[in-house]
């Protein structure tokens, strides 16, 4: 994608998130106001029963970004979701956002452990009190994490989180290829 396309993609994402934020503000319950007259920030809470909605909201947003970038859509993958959930919980236990597990596992190790048959292309992580869409916007703003999301070889996405009692969220997003991409095609002799 050229610089103009990246800039346009970034502007559209920011405008969409701003519109969603304004809509959310108009329906938000009364919150205490700060000295500037604006509502004080509060932790984004994911309530029981909202898990699927959060995952599909992220999937739809990722696919909208991929479509704008000319990449094919991805679908949620149960194995990658499991790897993401395990790592999100592990980051909370370690109290640090990083790509390695407390047992020294890498993102590739975790994808293999859960039986993902394709190739893991990348993993994005975050520690925040923000929603999945705010987290996605932060990932898209950075070239390295944006590259994971827009990888043209990606066909599958895993996405999960762990939320602490305080509201802090530990997010993990994995992108993986089709299993046939990770295995060489067997040739036939004539």
CSV table of N, CA and C in Angstrom, one decimal, residues 54-142:
chain,number,residue,atom,x,y,z
A,54,UNK,N,-17.8,-9.0,21.1
A,54,UNK,CA,-16.5,-8.3,21.0
A,54,UNK,C,-15.6,-9.0,20.0
A,55,UNK,N,-15.6,-10.3,19.9
A,55,UNK,CA,-14.7,-11.0,18.9
A,55,UNK,C,-15.2,-10.6,17.5
A,56,UNK,N,-16.5,-10.7,17.2
A,56,UNK,CA,-17.0,-10.4,15.9
A,56,UNK,C,-16.9,-8.9,15.5
A,57,UNK,N,-17.0,-8.0,16.5
A,57,UNK,CA,-16.8,-6.6,16.2
A,57,UNK,C,-15.3,-6.4,15.8
A,58,UNK,N,-14.4,-7.0,16.4
A,58,UNK,CA,-13.0,-6.9,16.0
A,58,UNK,C,-12.8,-7.6,14.7
A,59,UNK,N,-13.3,-8.7,14.4
A,59,UNK,CA,-13.2,-9.4,13.1
A,59,UNK,C,-13.7,-8.5,12.0
A,60,UNK,N,-14.9,-8.0,12.2
A,60,UNK,CA,-15.5,-7.1,11.2
A,60,UNK,C,-14.6,-5.8,10.9
A,61,UNK,N,-14.1,-5.3,12.0
A,61,UNK,CA,-13.2,-4.1,11.8
A,61,UNK,C,-11.9,-4.4,11.1
A,62,UNK,N,-11.3,-5.6,11.5
A,62,UNK,CA,-10.1,-6.0,10.8
A,62,UNK,C,-10.4,-6.2,9.4
A,63,UNK,N,-11.5,-6.9,9.1
A,63,UNK,CA,-11.8,-7.2,7.7
A,63,UNK,C,-12.1,-5.9,6.9
A,64,UNK,N,-12.7,-4.9,7.5
A,64,UNK,CA,-12.9,-3.7,6.8
A,64,UNK,C,-11.6,-3.0,6.5
A,65,UNK,N,-10.6,-3.0,7.4
A,65,UNK,CA,-9.3,-2.5,7.1
A,65,UNK,C,-8.6,-3.3,6.0
A,66,UNK,N,-8.7,-4.6,6.1
A,66,UNK,CA,-8.0,-5.4,5.1
A,66,UNK,C,-8.6,-5.2,3.7
A,67,UNK,N,-9.9,-5.0,3.6
A,67,UNK,CA,-10.6,-4.8,2.4
A,67,UNK,C,-10.1,-3.4,1.8
A,68,UNK,N,-10.0,-2.4,2.6
A,68,UNK,CA,-9.5,-1.1,2.1
A,68,UNK,C,-8.0,-1.2,1.6
A,69,UNK,N,-7.3,-2.2,2.2
A,69,UNK,CA,-5.9,-2.3,1.8
A,69,UNK,C,-5.7,-3.3,0.7
A,70,UNK,N,-6.8,-3.9,0.2
A,70,UNK,CA,-6.8,-4.8,-0.9
A,70,UNK,C,-6.4,-6.2,-0.5
A,71,UNK,N,-6.5,-6.6,0.8
A,71,UNK,CA,-6.2,-7.9,1.3
A,71,UNK,C,-7.5,-8.7,1.5
A,72,UNK,N,-7.4,-10.0,1.4
A,72,UNK,CA,-8.6,-10.8,1.6
A,72,UNK,C,-9.0,-10.9,3.0
A,73,UNK,N,-10.3,-11.2,3.2
A,73,UNK,CA,-10.9,-11.2,4.5
A,73,UNK,C,-10.3,-12.4,5.3
A,74,UNK,N,-10.3,-12.3,6.6
A,74,UNK,CA,-9.9,-13.4,7.5
A,74,UNK,C,-11.1,-13.9,8.2
A,75,UNK,N,-11.0,-15.1,8.8
A,75,UNK,CA,-12.0,-15.6,9.6
A,75,UNK,C,-11.4,-16.0,11.0
A,76,UNK,N,-12.3,-16.0,12.0
A,76,UNK,CA,-11.9,-16.5,13.3
A,76,UNK,C,-11.5,-17.9,13.3
A,77,UNK,N,-10.5,-18.3,14.0
A,77,UNK,CA,-10.0,-19.7,14.1
A,77,UNK,C,-10.0,-20.0,15.6
A,78,UNK,N,-10.7,-21.1,15.9
A,78,UNK,CA,-10.8,-21.6,17.3
A,78,UNK,C,-9.4,-21.8,18.0
A,79,UNK,N,-8.5,-22.4,17.2
A,79,UNK,CA,-7.2,-22.7,17.8
A,79,UNK,C,-6.4,-21.4,18.1
A,80,UNK,N,-6.5,-20.5,17.1
A,80,UNK,CA,-5.8,-19.2,17.4
A,80,UNK,C,-6.4,-18.4,18.5
A,81,UNK,N,-7.8,-18.5,18.6
A,81,UNK,CA,-8.5,-17.9,19.7
A,81,UNK,C,-8.0,-18.4,21.0
A,82,UNK,N,-7.8,-19.8,21.1
A,82,UNK,CA,-7.3,-20.4,22.3
A,82,UNK,C,-5.9,-20.0,22.6
A,83,UNK,N,-5.0,-19.9,21.6
A,83,UNK,CA,-3.7,-19.4,21.9
A,83,UNK,C,-3.7,-18.0,22.4
A,84,UNK,N,-4.5,-17.1,21.8
A,84,UNK,CA,-4.6,-15.7,22.2
A,84,UNK,C,-5.2,-15.6,23.7
A,85,UNK,N,-6.2,-16.4,24.0
A,85,UNK,CA,-6.7,-16.4,25.4
A,85,UNK,C,-5.7,-16.8,26.4
A,86,UNK,N,-4.9,-17.9,26.1
A,86,UNK,CA,-3.9,-18.4,27.0
A,86,UNK,C,-2.8,-17.3,27.2
A,87,UNK,N,-2.4,-16.7,26.1
A,87,UNK,CA,-1.4,-15.7,26.3
A,87,UNK,C,-1.8,-14.4,27.0
A,88,UNK,N,-3.1,-14.0,26.8
A,88,UNK,CA,-3.6,-12.8,27.5
A,88,UNK,C,-3.6,-13.1,29.0
A,89,UNK,N,-4.1,-14.2,29.4
A,89,UNK,CA,-4.1,-14.6,30.8
A,89,UNK,C,-2.7,-14.6,31.4
A,90,UNK,N,-1.8,-15.2,30.6
A,90,UNK,CA,-0.4,-15.3,31.1
A,90,UNK,C,0.3,-13.9,31.2
A,91,UNK,N,0.0,-13.0,30.3
A,91,UNK,CA,0.5,-11.7,30.4
A,91,UNK,C,0.0,-11.0,31.7
A,92,UNK,N,-1.2,-11.2,32.0
A,92,UNK,CA,-1.8,-10.7,33.3
A,92,UNK,C,-1.1,-11.3,34.5
A,93,UNK,N,-0.8,-12.5,34.5
A,93,UNK,CA,-0.1,-13.2,35.6
A,93,UNK,C,1.3,-12.6,35.7
A,94,UNK,N,1.9,-12.4,34.6
A,94,UNK,CA,3.3,-11.8,34.6
A,94,UNK,C,3.3,-10.3,34.9
A,95,UNK,N,2.1,-9.7,34.7
A,95,UNK,CA,2.0,-8.3,34.8
A,95,UNK,C,2.9,-7.5,33.9
A,96,UNK,N,3.0,-8.0,32.6
A,96,UNK,CA,3.8,-7.2,31.6
A,96,UNK,C,3.3,-7.7,30.2
A,97,UNK,N,3.2,-6.7,29.3
A,97,UNK,CA,2.8,-7.1,28.0
A,97,UNK,C,4.1,-7.4,27.2
A,98,UNK,N,4.2,-8.7,26.8
A,98,UNK,CA,5.3,-9.1,26.0
A,98,UNK,C,5.0,-10.3,25.3
A,99,UNK,N,5.8,-10.7,24.3
A,99,UNK,CA,5.4,-11.8,23.4
A,99,UNK,C,5.7,-13.1,23.9
A,100,UNK,N,6.5,-13.2,25.0
A,100,UNK,CA,6.9,-14.5,25.5
A,100,UNK,C,6.1,-14.9,26.7
A,101,UNK,N,5.8,-16.2,26.8
A,101,UNK,CA,5.0,-16.7,27.9
A,101,UNK,C,5.9,-16.9,29.1
A,102,UNK,N,5.3,-17.1,30.3
A,102,UNK,CA,6.0,-17.3,31.5
A,102,UNK,C,6.9,-18.6,31.5
A,103,UNK,N,6.5,-19.5,30.6
A,103,UNK,CA,7.3,-20.7,30.4
A,103,UNK,C,8.3,-20.6,29.3
A,104,UNK,N,8.5,-19.4,28.8
A,104,UNK,CA,9.4,-19.1,27.7
A,104,UNK,C,8.9,-19.4,26.3
A,105,UNK,N,7.6,-19.7,26.2
A,105,UNK,CA,7.0,-20.0,24.9
A,105,UNK,C,6.9,-18.7,24.0
A,106,UNK,N,7.1,-19.0,22.7
A,106,UNK,CA,6.9,-17.9,21.7
A,106,UNK,C,5.5,-18.0,21.1
A,107,UNK,N,5.1,-17.0,20.4
A,107,UNK,CA,3.8,-17.1,19.7
A,107,UNK,C,3.7,-18.3,18.8
A,108,UNK,N,4.8,-18.7,18.2
A,108,UNK,CA,4.8,-19.9,17.3
A,108,UNK,C,4.6,-21.2,18.2
A,109,UNK,N,5.2,-21.2,19.3
A,109,UNK,CA,5.0,-22.4,20.2
A,109,UNK,C,3.6,-22.5,20.6
A,110,UNK,N,3.0,-21.4,21.0
A,110,UNK,CA,1.6,-21.4,21.5
A,110,UNK,C,0.6,-21.8,20.4
A,111,UNK,N,0.9,-21.4,19.1
A,111,UNK,CA,0.0,-21.8,18.0
A,111,UNK,C,0.1,-23.3,17.8
A,112,UNK,N,1.4,-23.8,17.9
A,112,UNK,CA,1.6,-25.3,17.7
A,112,UNK,C,0.9,-26.0,18.8
A,113,UNK,N,1.0,-25.6,20.0
A,113,UNK,CA,0.4,-26.3,21.2
A,113,UNK,C,-1.1,-26.5,21.0
A,114,UNK,N,-1.8,-25.5,20.4
A,114,UNK,CA,-3.2,-25.6,20.3
A,114,UNK,C,-3.7,-26.3,19.0
A,115,UNK,N,-2.7,-26.7,18.2
A,115,UNK,CA,-3.0,-27.5,17.0
A,115,UNK,C,-3.3,-26.6,15.8
A,116,UNK,N,-2.9,-25.4,15.8
A,116,UNK,CA,-3.1,-24.6,14.5
A,116,UNK,C,-2.3,-25.2,13.4
A,117,UNK,N,-2.9,-25.6,12.3
A,117,UNK,CA,-2.2,-26.3,11.2
A,117,UNK,C,-1.5,-25.4,10.3
A,118,UNK,N,-1.8,-24.1,10.3
A,118,UNK,CA,-1.2,-23.1,9.3
A,118,UNK,C,0.1,-22.6,9.9
A,119,UNK,N,0.5,-21.5,9.3
A,119,UNK,CA,1.7,-20.8,9.8
A,119,UNK,C,1.3,-19.5,10.5
A,120,UNK,N,1.8,-19.4,11.8
A,120,UNK,CA,1.5,-18.1,12.5
A,120,UNK,C,2.3,-17.0,11.8
A,121,UNK,N,1.6,-15.9,11.4
A,121,UNK,CA,2.3,-14.8,10.7
A,121,UNK,C,2.6,-13.7,11.7
A,122,UNK,N,2.0,-13.6,12.8
A,122,UNK,CA,2.3,-12.5,13.7
A,122,UNK,C,1.3,-12.4,14.9
A,123,UNK,N,1.7,-11.7,15.9
A,123,UNK,CA,0.9,-11.6,17.1
A,123,UNK,C,1.0,-10.1,17.6
A,124,UNK,N,-0.1,-9.5,17.8
A,124,UNK,CA,-0.1,-8.2,18.4
A,124,UNK,C,-0.7,-8.3,19.9
A,125,UNK,N,-0.1,-7.6,20.8
A,125,UNK,CA,-0.5,-7.6,22.2
A,125,UNK,C,-0.7,-6.2,22.7
A,126,UNK,N,-1.5,-6.0,23.7
A,126,UNK,CA,-1.7,-4.7,24.3
A,126,UNK,C,-2.1,-4.9,25.8
A,127,UNK,N,-1.8,-3.9,26.6
A,127,UNK,CA,-2.3,-3.8,27.9
A,127,UNK,C,-3.0,-2.4,28.0
A,128,UNK,N,-4.3,-2.4,28.3
A,128,UNK,CA,-5.0,-1.1,28.3
A,128,UNK,C,-6.2,-1.2,29.1
A,129,UNK,N,-6.9,-0.1,29.3
A,129,UNK,CA,-8.3,0.0,29.8
A,129,UNK,C,-9.2,0.3,28.7
A,130,UNK,N,-8.8,0.2,27.5
A,130,UNK,CA,-9.6,0.7,26.3
A,130,UNK,C,-10.3,-0.5,25.6
A,131,UNK,N,-11.2,-0.1,24.8
A,131,UNK,CA,-12.0,-1.1,24.0
A,131,UNK,C,-11.2,-1.8,23.0
A,132,UNK,N,-11.8,-2.8,22.4
A,132,UNK,CA,-11.1,-3.5,21.3
A,132,UNK,C,-10.9,-2.6,20.1
A,133,UNK,N,-11.8,-1.7,19.8
A,133,UNK,CA,-11.7,-0.9,18.7
A,133,UNK,C,-10.6,0.2,18.9
A,134,UNK,N,-10.5,0.7,20.1
A,134,UNK,CA,-9.5,1.7,20.5
A,134,UNK,C,-8.1,1.0,20.4
A,135,UNK,N,-8.0,-0.3,20.8
A,135,UNK,CA,-6.8,-1.0,20.7
A,135,UNK,C,-6.4,-1.3,19.3
A,136,UNK,N,-7.4,-1.6,18.5
A,136,UNK,CA,-7.2,-1.8,17.0
A,136,UNK,C,-6.6,-0.5,16.4
A,137,UNK,N,-7.2,0.6,16.8
A,137,UNK,CA,-6.7,1.9,16.2
A,137,UNK,C,-5.3,2.1,16.6
A,138,UNK,N,-4.9,1.8,17.9
A,138,UNK,CA,-3.5,1.9,18.3
A,138,UNK,C,-2.6,1.0,17.5
A,139,UNK,N,-3.0,-0.2,17.2
A,139,UNK,CA,-2.2,-1.1,16.4
A,139,UNK,C,-2.1,-0.7,15.0
A,140,UNK,N,-3.1,-0.1,14.4
A,140,UNK,CA,-3.1,0.4,13.1
A,140,UNK,C,-2.2,1.6,12.9
A,141,UNK,N,-2.0,2.4,14.0
A,141,UNK,CA,-1.2,3.6,14.0
A,141,UNK,C,0.3,3.2,13.9
A,142,UNK,N,0.7,2.0,14.3
A,142,UNK,CA,2.1,1.6,14.3
A,142,UNK,C,2.4,0.7,13.1
